[in-house]
Amino acid sequence: MMAKTIKQIQQGLAQKKFSSVEITQHFLDRIDSHNSTINCFITVTGELALQQAKSADLVIARGEAQALTGIPLAHKDIFCTDGIKTSCASRMLDNFIAPYDATIIEKFKLGGAVMLGKTNMDEFAMGSSNENSFYGPVANPWDFERVPGGSSGGSAAAVAASLAPAATGTDTGGSIRQPAALCGISGIKPTYGRVSRYGMIAFGSSLDQGGPLAHSAEDCAILLQTMAGFDPRDSTSIDRAVPDYSEQLNADIKGLKIGLPKELFAEGLDSDVAKVIETAIQEYRRLGAEVVDIQLPNSNLAIPVYYVVAPAECSSNLSRFDGVRFGHRCDNPIDLEDLYKRSRAEGFGDEVKRRIMIGTYVLSAGYYDAYYLKAQQLRRLIKQDYEKAFEQVDVILCPVTPEVAFKQGAKTDDPVSMYLQDIYTLSLNLAGLPGISIPAGFSQQLPVGMQLIGNYFDESRLLNVAHQFQQVTDWHLKAPEVG
Ligand code: GLN
């Protein structure tokens, strides 16, 4: 079928070119044909999807359609979905049927969207390659032997392969932007507090933020419109009006000040990736933007700080999975201690255990000051770097990843080289800032992403700046051949 993007599906539905049931069936058929190869869905909710599509068609027929009425979407399996398995790609939650909807799921339901299923991810969102899933790795649709990025790799691969027009993801240290980059699609991580975390299984609570992955900035704007907003059920949610993200997409960017942080173009960046980004910068110059050099002197601290803060928070968050209240429980425990130990030993995968151990260590009485407290102090310096930079520029442009999608297995035995993949994405989570990743070109026939970082609550501008680039380039329209 003809329609691939949300925008196109909206138009097709409005012009009665197809019904929601037809377009939903189209995506379900594609999932049926390709999921065994790509492994991007953990759960496919075909029956529910068709039911929701049928209701959506009635709403459309009555002329009461909202922006997302009848639009099929996929959701990262980190969002609780009432009555549907919500596994976080962990054996620990393999048997967990969520008893309620996450706020964003509820909002999509109220908005009339259709749910195709739940997407694969790194276990508890820990990883950069989607190889840490209890349900097996996800293949990159551009090259099945390569990783799609992580942790929202299932969502990114599903969109890139057109098994879903768009999907939700979460980003604690890059998990929307990095898989979007490696799969050649667009993804935005909003300002911390913009999108409710209620019902989103917690990894690093001071870093986690949900957001959309889609084919274009325009589609991201449509999805973010529904996702964003204050939620009294999330105490870190910010009560601030949500602008009309689509309205500002076409604003002229003449005179826009783009900052290039020299620290993020230094050693370690693949030279082909650097060339692609250089060309994109030229494109922005042609569009009338002014490009200036800026400094983020503490960016080298992002990896060590993040890999103290995130494990610390996860070790606390994951303590609730104890085999008692819900989730995996070992067989025939001999006593309570055995129940805790074996349930957790069996339920969690290696990377999750590694993070729990690091986190427990840095939070322990003897090491708290040396690691956790110090990391929080350095986190402040990283935030201050950005504050200074935004006194000079409107947006910051930099790479998303140091290289294109790597081969599956290439980094699984070397956690530090895996952590280094996050070098350009972590710092804005530490600062709480929004960032978008959009396709900027290709290297070795694999997509290269570019990252735009905005000031707090400047999602409209990021979407606008990304959309303007997508008006004069066609990288975001390229699709892998998956059949
Ligand atoms: N790759 C990073 C990690 O492993 C970020 C993950 C994320 O954003 N959820 O922690």
Coordinates of C-alpha atoms and ligand atoms in Angstrom, one line a residue:
M1 CA 0.0 0.0 0.0
M2 CA 0.9 3.6 -0.7
A3 CA 1.0 5.3 2.6
K4 CA 4.1 5.1 4.8
T5 CA 4.1 8.2 7.0
I6 CA 1.6 9.5 9.5
K7 CA 1.0 12.5 7.4
Q8 CA 0.3 10.3 4.3
I9 CA -2.0 8.1 6.3
Q10 CA -3.9 11.1 7.7
Q11 CA -4.5 12.3 4.2
G12 CA -5.4 8.8 2.9
L13 CA -8.0 8.4 5.7
A14 CA -9.4 11.9 5.2
Q15 CA -9.7 11.4 1.4
K16 CA -11.2 7.9 2.0
K17 CA -8.4 6.3 -0.1
F18 CA -8.4 3.5 2.4
S19 CA -9.9 2.8 5.8
S20 CA -8.2 2.4 9.1
V21 CA -9.0 -1.3 9.0
E22 CA -7.2 -1.6 5.6
I23 CA -4.1 0.4 6.6
T24 CA -3.9 -1.5 9.9
Q25 CA -4.2 -4.8 8.1
H26 CA -1.5 -3.7 5.7
F27 CA 1.0 -3.1 8.6
L28 CA -0.1 -6.3 10.3
D29 CA 0.6 -8.2 7.1
R30 CA 4.1 -6.6 6.9
I31 CA 4.8 -7.6 10.5
D32 CA 3.7 -11.1 9.7
S33 CA 6.1 -11.3 6.7
H34 CA 9.1 -9.6 8.2
N35 CA 9.1 -9.9 12.0
S36 CA 10.7 -13.3 12.0
T37 CA 13.7 -11.8 10.3
I38 CA 13.9 -8.4 12.1
N39 CA 12.5 -9.5 15.5
C40 CA 11.3 -6.0 16.2
F41 CA 8.1 -6.9 17.9
I42 CA 7.8 -8.9 21.2
T43 CA 4.0 -8.9 21.1
V44 CA 1.7 -8.2 18.1
T45 CA -1.8 -7.2 19.1
G46 CA -3.5 -7.9 15.8
E47 CA -7.0 -8.5 17.1
L48 CA -7.0 -5.4 19.3
A49 CA -5.6 -3.3 16.5
L50 CA -8.3 -4.3 14.1
Q51 CA -11.0 -3.7 16.7
Q52 CA -9.5 -0.2 17.4
A53 CA -9.3 0.4 13.7
K54 CA -13.0 -0.5 13.2
S55 CA -14.0 2.0 15.9
A56 CA -11.7 4.6 14.4
D57 CA -13.4 4.1 11.0
L58 CA -16.8 4.8 12.6
V59 CA -15.4 8.0 14.2
I60 CA -14.0 9.1 10.8
A61 CA -17.3 8.4 9.1
R62 CA -19.0 10.6 11.7
G63 CA -16.6 13.4 10.8
E64 CA -15.1 13.4 14.3
A65 CA -11.6 12.4 13.5
Q66 CA -8.7 13.8 15.6
A67 CA -5.1 13.9 14.4
L68 CA -4.3 10.3 15.3
T69 CA -7.7 8.7 14.7
G70 CA -7.1 5.4 13.0
I71 CA -3.3 5.7 12.7
P72 CA -1.5 2.5 13.6
L73 CA 1.4 2.8 16.0
A74 CA 3.9 0.5 17.8
H75 CA 4.9 1.0 21.4
K76 CA 8.2 0.2 23.1
D77 CA 7.6 -2.7 25.5
I78 CA 8.6 -0.5 28.4
F79 CA 5.2 1.3 28.5
C80 CA 2.5 -0.4 30.6
T81 CA -0.4 -1.5 28.4
D82 CA -3.6 -2.5 30.2
G83 CA -4.3 -6.3 29.8
I84 CA -1.3 -6.8 27.5
K85 CA 2.1 -8.2 28.3
T86 CA 4.7 -5.6 29.2
S87 CA 8.0 -7.3 29.5
C88 CA 10.7 -4.6 29.2
A89 CA 12.4 -7.4 27.2
S90 CA 13.3 -9.1 30.5
R91 CA 12.7 -12.6 31.6
M92 CA 11.8 -10.9 34.9
L93 CA 8.6 -9.5 33.3
D94 CA 8.0 -12.2 30.7
N95 CA 4.8 -13.1 32.6
F96 CA 3.7 -9.6 33.4
I97 CA 0.3 -8.4 32.2
A98 CA 0.1 -4.7 33.0
P99 CA -3.0 -3.8 35.0
Y100 CA -3.2 -0.3 33.7
D101 CA -2.1 2.0 30.8
A102 CA 0.9 4.3 31.0
T103 CA -0.2 7.9 30.6
I104 CA 1.0 8.2 27.0
I105 CA -0.7 4.9 26.0
E106 CA -3.9 6.3 27.5
K107 CA -3.5 9.5 25.6
F108 CA -3.0 7.7 22.3
K109 CA -6.1 5.6 23.0
L110 CA -8.1 8.7 23.7
G111 CA -6.7 10.2 20.5
G112 CA -8.1 7.2 18.6
A113 CA -4.7 5.7 17.6
V114 CA -4.4 2.0 16.9
M115 CA -1.9 -0.2 18.7
L116 CA -0.1 -2.7 16.4
G117 CA 2.0 -4.2 19.3
K118 CA 4.9 -3.9 21.6
T119 CA 8.4 -3.5 20.3
N120 CA 11.6 -5.2 21.3
M121 CA 14.3 -3.4 23.2
D122 CA 17.4 -3.8 25.4
E123 CA 16.4 -5.3 28.7
F124 CA 15.1 -2.6 31.0
A125 CA 16.4 -0.1 28.3
M126 CA 20.0 -0.8 29.1
G127 CA 22.1 -1.0 26.0
S128 CA 23.1 0.6 22.7
S129 CA 22.6 -2.3 20.3
N130 CA 19.4 -4.2 21.3
E131 CA 21.5 -7.3 21.9
N132 CA 20.5 -7.3 25.6
S133 CA 16.9 -8.5 25.0
F134 CA 15.5 -11.7 26.6
Y135 CA 13.7 -12.1 23.2
G136 CA 16.9 -12.0 21.1
P137 CA 18.6 -9.3 19.1
V138 CA 16.8 -7.0 16.6
A139 CA 18.2 -6.8 13.0
N140 CA 18.9 -3.5 11.4
P141 CA 16.7 -3.3 8.3
W142 CA 19.5 -1.8 6.3
D143 CA 21.7 -4.8 6.9
F144 CA 20.4 -7.7 8.9
E145 CA 23.8 -8.6 10.3
R146 CA 24.1 -5.3 12.0
V147 CA 22.5 -3.8 15.1
P148 CA 19.7 -1.3 14.9
G149 CA 21.0 0.6 18.0
G150 CA 19.4 0.6 21.4
S151 CA 17.6 0.5 23.5
S152 CA 14.6 1.5 21.4
G153 CA 16.0 -0.7 18.6
G154 CA 12.7 -2.6 18.0
S155 CA 10.8 0.7 17.5
A156 CA 13.4 2.1 15.2
A157 CA 13.7 -1.0 13.1
A158 CA 9.9 -1.4 12.9
V159 CA 9.6 2.1 11.5
A160 CA 12.6 1.9 9.2
A161 CA 11.3 -1.3 7.7
S162 CA 7.7 0.1 7.5
L163 CA 6.2 -2.5 9.8
A164 CA 4.7 0.5 11.6
P165 CA 4.5 4.1 10.4
A166 CA 5.8 5.4 13.8
A167 CA 6.6 4.2 17.3
T168 CA 7.2 5.3 20.8
G169 CA 10.6 5.0 22.5
T170 CA 12.4 6.1 25.6
D171 CA 15.7 7.9 26.0
T172 CA 17.8 7.7 29.2
G173 CA 21.1 8.3 27.5
G174 CA 20.4 8.2 23.8
S175 CA 17.9 5.4 23.3
I176 CA 15.6 7.3 20.9
R177 CA 18.3 9.3 19.1
Q178 CA 20.9 6.6 18.6
P179 CA 18.6 3.8 17.1
A180 CA 16.9 6.5 15.0
A181 CA 20.3 7.4 13.6
L182 CA 21.4 3.9 12.9
C183 CA 18.1 3.0 11.2
G184 CA 17.8 6.2 9.1
I185 CA 14.7 7.7 10.8
S186 CA 13.9 10.7 13.0
G187 CA 13.4 10.6 16.7
I188 CA 13.1 13.3 19.4
K189 CA 14.0 13.1 23.1
P190 CA 12.0 15.9 24.8
T191 CA 13.0 18.1 27.7
Y192 CA 13.0 16.1 31.0
G193 CA 9.5 16.6 32.4
R194 CA 7.7 17.3 29.1
V195 CA 6.3 13.7 28.6
S196 CA 4.8 11.8 31.5
R197 CA 6.8 8.9 32.9
Y198 CA 3.8 7.4 34.6
G199 CA 3.5 3.8 33.6
M200 CA 6.9 3.9 31.8
I201 CA 9.0 1.2 33.6
A202 CA 11.8 3.2 35.3
F203 CA 15.5 2.8 34.5
G204 CA 17.2 6.1 35.5
S205 CA 14.4 8.2 36.9
S206 CA 16.2 11.5 36.6
L207 CA 17.2 10.8 33.0
D208 CA 14.3 8.8 31.4
Q209 CA 12.1 10.5 28.9
G210 CA 9.6 9.1 26.4
G211 CA 9.4 10.4 22.8
P212 CA 8.5 9.5 19.2
L213 CA 10.4 7.7 16.4
A214 CA 9.0 8.3 12.9
H215 CA 10.0 8.9 9.3
S216 CA 10.1 12.7 9.6
A217 CA 10.3 15.6 11.9
E218 CA 6.8 16.5 10.8
D219 CA 5.5 13.1 12.0
C220 CA 7.4 13.5 15.3
A221 CA 5.6 16.8 15.8
I222 CA 2.2 15.1 15.4
L223 CA 3.1 12.4 17.9
L224 CA 4.7 14.7 20.4
Q225 CA 1.6 16.8 20.4
T226 CA -0.3 13.9 21.9
M227 CA 2.5 12.7 24.2
A228 CA 3.5 16.0 25.8
G229 CA 1.8 17.6 28.7
F230 CA 1.5 17.8 32.5
D231 CA 0.5 14.7 34.4
P232 CA -0.3 14.9 38.1
R233 CA 0.6 11.2 38.4
D234 CA 4.2 12.0 37.6
S235 CA 5.8 14.2 40.2
T236 CA 8.6 15.2 37.8
S237 CA 6.1 16.3 35.1
I238 CA 6.2 20.0 34.4
D239 CA 3.0 22.0 34.3
R240 CA 3.6 24.2 31.3
A241 CA 1.5 24.8 28.2
V242 CA 2.2 22.6 25.2
P243 CA 2.7 24.6 22.0
D244 CA 1.3 23.6 18.6
Y245 CA 4.4 21.7 17.3
S246 CA 3.1 21.4 13.7
E247 CA 2.3 25.1 13.4
Q248 CA 5.9 26.2 13.7
L249 CA 7.5 23.6 11.4
N250 CA 7.6 26.0 8.4
A251 CA 9.1 29.0 10.2
D252 CA 12.0 30.5 8.3
I253 CA 15.4 29.7 9.8
K254 CA 17.3 32.6 8.3
G255 CA 19.6 34.0 11.0
L256 CA 19.3 31.0 13.2
K257 CA 22.5 30.5 15.2
I258 CA 23.8 27.0 15.2
G259 CA 26.6 26.1 17.5
L260 CA 29.2 23.5 16.7
P261 CA 30.9 22.1 19.9
K262 CA 34.4 21.3 18.8
E263 CA 34.8 18.7 21.6
L264 CA 32.1 16.6 19.8
F265 CA 33.9 16.6 16.5
A266 CA 37.2 15.4 17.9
E267 CA 39.1 12.2 17.9
G268 CA 37.0 9.0 17.8
L269 CA 34.5 10.3 15.2
D270 CA 34.5 8.2 12.0
S271 CA 35.8 10.4 9.2
D272 CA 32.9 9.4 6.8
V273 CA 30.4 10.3 9.5
A274 CA 32.1 13.6 10.0
K275 CA 31.9 14.3 6.2
V276 CA 28.2 13.6 6.2
I277 CA 27.7 16.0 9.0
E278 CA 29.9 18.7 7.4
T279 CA 27.7 18.5 4.3
A280 CA 24.6 18.9 6.4
I281 CA 26.1 22.0 8.0
Q282 CA 26.6 23.4 4.5
E283 CA 23.0 22.8 3.8
Y284 CA 22.1 24.8 6.9
R285 CA 24.3 27.6 5.8
R286 CA 22.5 27.7 2.5
L287 CA 19.2 27.9 4.4
G288 CA 20.5 31.1 6.0
A289 CA 21.7 29.8 9.3
E290 CA 24.8 31.3 11.0
V291 CA 27.2 28.6 12.2
V292 CA 29.5 29.4 15.1
D293 CA 32.0 27.4 17.1
I294 CA 31.2 26.8 20.7
Q295 CA 32.7 24.9 23.6
L296 CA 31.3 22.2 25.9
P297 CA 34.5 21.8 27.9
N298 CA 33.1 19.2 30.2
S299 CA 31.7 16.8 27.6
N300 CA 34.4 14.3 28.2
L301 CA 32.8 13.7 31.7
A302 CA 29.5 12.6 30.2
I303 CA 30.3 8.9 30.0
P304 CA 31.9 8.5 33.4
V305 CA 29.1 10.6 35.1
Y306 CA 26.3 8.8 33.3
Y307 CA 27.7 5.3 34.0
V308 CA 27.6 6.2 37.7
V309 CA 24.3 8.0 37.9
A310 CA 22.3 5.7 35.6
P311 CA 23.4 2.4 37.4
A312 CA 22.8 4.1 40.8
E313 CA 19.2 4.9 39.9
C314 CA 18.6 1.6 38.2
S315 CA 19.9 -0.4 41.2
S316 CA 17.3 1.4 43.3
N317 CA 14.5 1.1 40.7
L318 CA 15.1 -2.6 40.0
S319 CA 15.0 -3.6 43.6
R320 CA 11.3 -3.9 43.3
F321 CA 11.7 -7.0 41.2
D322 CA 12.1 -9.4 44.1
G323 CA 10.1 -12.4 43.0
V324 CA 7.4 -11.6 45.6
R325 CA 4.9 -9.2 44.3
F326 CA 5.1 -9.7 40.5
G327 CA 7.4 -10.8 37.8
H328 CA 9.5 -13.9 37.7
R329 CA 9.7 -16.2 40.8
C330 CA 12.1 -19.2 41.0
D331 CA 10.8 -22.7 41.5
N332 CA 10.7 -24.2 45.0
P333 CA 12.6 -21.7 47.1
I334 CA 13.9 -23.1 50.3
D335 CA 13.6 -19.8 52.2
L336 CA 13.0 -16.1 51.7
E337 CA 16.7 -15.4 50.9
D338 CA 16.8 -18.2 48.4
L339 CA 13.6 -16.8 46.8
Y340 CA 15.1 -13.3 46.4
K341 CA 18.5 -14.5 45.2
R342 CA 17.4 -17.1 42.7
S343 CA 14.5 -15.1 41.3
R344 CA 16.7 -12.2 40.6
A345 CA 19.6 -14.3 39.3
E346 CA 17.3 -16.1 36.9
G347 CA 15.2 -13.1 36.0
F348 CA 17.8 -10.5 35.0
G349 CA 20.3 -10.7 32.2
D350 CA 24.0 -10.0 32.4
E351 CA 24.0 -6.3 31.5
V352 CA 21.2 -5.6 34.0
K353 CA 23.2 -7.4 36.7
R354 CA 26.3 -5.5 35.9
R355 CA 24.5 -2.2 36.3
I356 CA 22.8 -3.3 39.5
M357 CA 26.2 -4.2 40.9
I358 CA 27.9 -0.9 39.8
G359 CA 24.9 1.1 41.1
T360 CA 24.9 -0.7 44.5
Y361 CA 28.6 -0.1 44.8
V362 CA 28.5 3.6 44.1
L363 CA 25.6 4.1 46.4
S364 CA 27.2 2.2 49.3
A365 CA 28.1 4.1 52.4
G366 CA 31.8 3.9 51.9
Y367 CA 31.8 5.0 48.3
Y368 CA 28.8 7.3 48.0
D369 CA 30.9 10.5 48.3
A370 CA 33.6 9.4 46.0
Y371 CA 31.4 8.2 43.2
Y372 CA 27.7 9.2 43.4
L373 CA 28.1 12.6 45.0
K374 CA 31.1 13.4 42.8
A375 CA 29.1 12.4 39.7
Q376 CA 26.2 14.7 40.7
Q377 CA 28.7 17.6 41.1
L378 CA 30.1 16.9 37.6
R379 CA 26.6 16.6 36.2
R380 CA 26.1 20.2 37.3
L381 CA 29.2 21.3 35.3
I382 CA 27.8 19.6 32.2
K383 CA 24.5 21.4 32.6
Q384 CA 26.4 24.7 33.1
D385 CA 28.3 24.2 29.8
Y386 CA 25.0 24.0 28.0
E387 CA 23.6 27.0 29.8
K388 CA 26.6 29.1 28.6
A389 CA 26.3 27.7 25.1
F390 CA 22.7 28.7 24.8
E391 CA 23.6 32.3 25.7
Q392 CA 25.3 32.3 22.3
V393 CA 23.4 30.0 20.0
D394 CA 19.8 28.8 19.3
V395 CA 20.6 25.2 18.7
I396 CA 23.7 22.9 18.9
L397 CA 24.5 20.6 16.0
C398 CA 26.7 17.5 16.5
P399 CA 26.9 13.8 15.6
V400 CA 24.6 11.2 17.2
T401 CA 27.0 8.2 17.1
P402 CA 30.7 7.9 16.4
E403 CA 30.1 5.4 13.6
V404 CA 27.4 3.7 11.5
A405 CA 25.6 0.6 12.7
F406 CA 28.1 -2.0 13.7
K407 CA 27.9 -5.8 13.3
Q408 CA 26.0 -7.8 15.8
G409 CA 28.4 -9.4 18.3
A410 CA 31.1 -6.8 17.6
K411 CA 31.0 -5.2 21.0
T412 CA 29.1 -7.6 23.2
D413 CA 32.2 -8.8 25.0
D414 CA 33.5 -5.3 25.7
P415 CA 31.1 -3.2 27.7
V416 CA 33.3 -0.1 27.7
S417 CA 33.4 0.0 23.9
M418 CA 29.6 -0.4 23.9
Y419 CA 29.3 2.5 26.4
L420 CA 31.5 4.7 24.2
Q421 CA 28.8 4.5 21.6
D422 CA 26.8 6.9 23.8
I423 CA 29.5 9.6 23.8
Y424 CA 27.4 12.2 21.9
T425 CA 24.0 11.5 23.4
L426 CA 24.4 11.1 27.2
S427 CA 25.2 14.7 28.2
L428 CA 21.8 16.2 27.3
N429 CA 20.0 13.6 29.4
L430 CA 22.3 14.6 32.3
A431 CA 21.3 18.2 31.6
G432 CA 17.6 17.4 30.9
L433 CA 17.7 19.1 27.5
P434 CA 15.8 18.1 24.4
G435 CA 17.5 16.6 21.3
I436 CA 16.4 15.3 17.9
S437 CA 18.2 12.9 15.6
I438 CA 17.5 13.1 11.9
P439 CA 18.9 11.3 8.8
A440 CA 21.8 13.3 7.3
G441 CA 23.3 11.0 4.7
F442 CA 24.9 7.6 4.2
S443 CA 28.3 6.0 4.7
Q444 CA 29.0 2.4 3.5
Q445 CA 25.3 2.3 2.4
L446 CA 24.3 2.7 6.0
P447 CA 22.4 5.7 7.4
V448 CA 24.2 8.5 9.3
G449 CA 22.2 10.6 11.8
M450 CA 22.8 14.2 12.9
Q451 CA 21.8 15.6 16.3
L452 CA 20.3 18.9 17.1
I453 CA 20.2 20.0 20.7
G454 CA 17.8 22.7 21.9
N455 CA 17.4 24.8 25.1
Y456 CA 14.8 23.7 27.7
F457 CA 11.3 23.3 26.2
D458 CA 12.5 24.3 22.7
E459 CA 11.1 21.2 21.0
S460 CA 9.2 23.4 18.6
R461 CA 12.4 25.0 17.3
L462 CA 14.2 21.6 17.0
L463 CA 11.3 20.2 15.0
N464 CA 11.3 23.4 12.9
V465 CA 15.0 23.2 12.2
A466 CA 14.9 19.5 11.4
H467 CA 11.8 19.9 9.2
Q468 CA 13.5 22.7 7.2
F469 CA 16.4 20.4 6.5
Q470 CA 14.0 17.7 5.4
Q471 CA 12.4 20.1 3.0
V472 CA 15.6 20.5 1.1
T473 CA 17.0 16.9 1.4
D474 CA 15.6 13.5 0.9
W475 CA 17.7 11.3 3.3
H476 CA 14.6 10.7 5.5
L477 CA 12.7 9.4 2.5
K478 CA 15.2 6.6 1.7
A479 CA 14.1 3.2 2.7
P480 CA 15.9 -0.2 3.1
E481 CA 14.9 -3.0 0.8
V482 CA 13.3 -5.5 3.1
G483 CA 10.6 -6.6 0.6
Ligands
GLN1 N1 23.0 3.2 25.8 C1 22.7 3.8 27.1 C2 22.7 2.8 28.2 O1 23.0 1.7 27.9 C3 21.4 4.6 27.0 C4 20.2 3.7 27.1 C5 18.9 4.5 27.1 O2 18.9 5.6 26.7 N2 17.9 3.8 27.6 O3 22.4 3.0 29.3

